[in-house]
Phi, psi and omega in degrees: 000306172299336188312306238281341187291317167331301189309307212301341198293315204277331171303340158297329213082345198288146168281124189226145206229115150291125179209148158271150187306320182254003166266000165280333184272313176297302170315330189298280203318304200279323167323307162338277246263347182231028179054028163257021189306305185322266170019280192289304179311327155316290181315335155326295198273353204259331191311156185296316186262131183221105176270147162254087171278145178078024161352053160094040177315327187217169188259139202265129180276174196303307251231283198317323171287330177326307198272328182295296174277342157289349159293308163323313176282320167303312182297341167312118102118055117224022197192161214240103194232126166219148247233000000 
């Protein structure tokens, strides 16, 4: 159901970013380790639309909630996320 909603967002024009969760945690990470975390979290944080796929399949270490909720917090009241 978020996929079809997703397509229907990007048919809108709207900006929308599709990811699975747990290849969104592996970019964080490897961004960490090569200083391009900001960057990247940016790229996260800014689509109007942010699908999250596979939600949380297996549990996220400490770094990983970290990373979880600081996408969340950029992302309040202005922008659209769904899980």
């Amino acid at each position: 159901m978020a996929c079809v909603f997703g397509m229907e967002v990007c048919k809108q024009y709207f900006n929308t970013r599709y990811v699975r969760l747990p290849d969104q945690l592996i970019d964080l990470e490897m961004a960490r380790s090569d200083g391009s975390y900001k960057k990247m979290m940016a790229r996260y944080a800014n689509p109007l639309v942010l699908l999250l796929d596979e939600w949380l399949l297996l549990k996220p270490t400490k770094t990983e909630q970290r990373d979880i909720f600081e996408l969340l917090h950029r992302r309040r009241k202005k922008s659209s996320t769904i899980f």
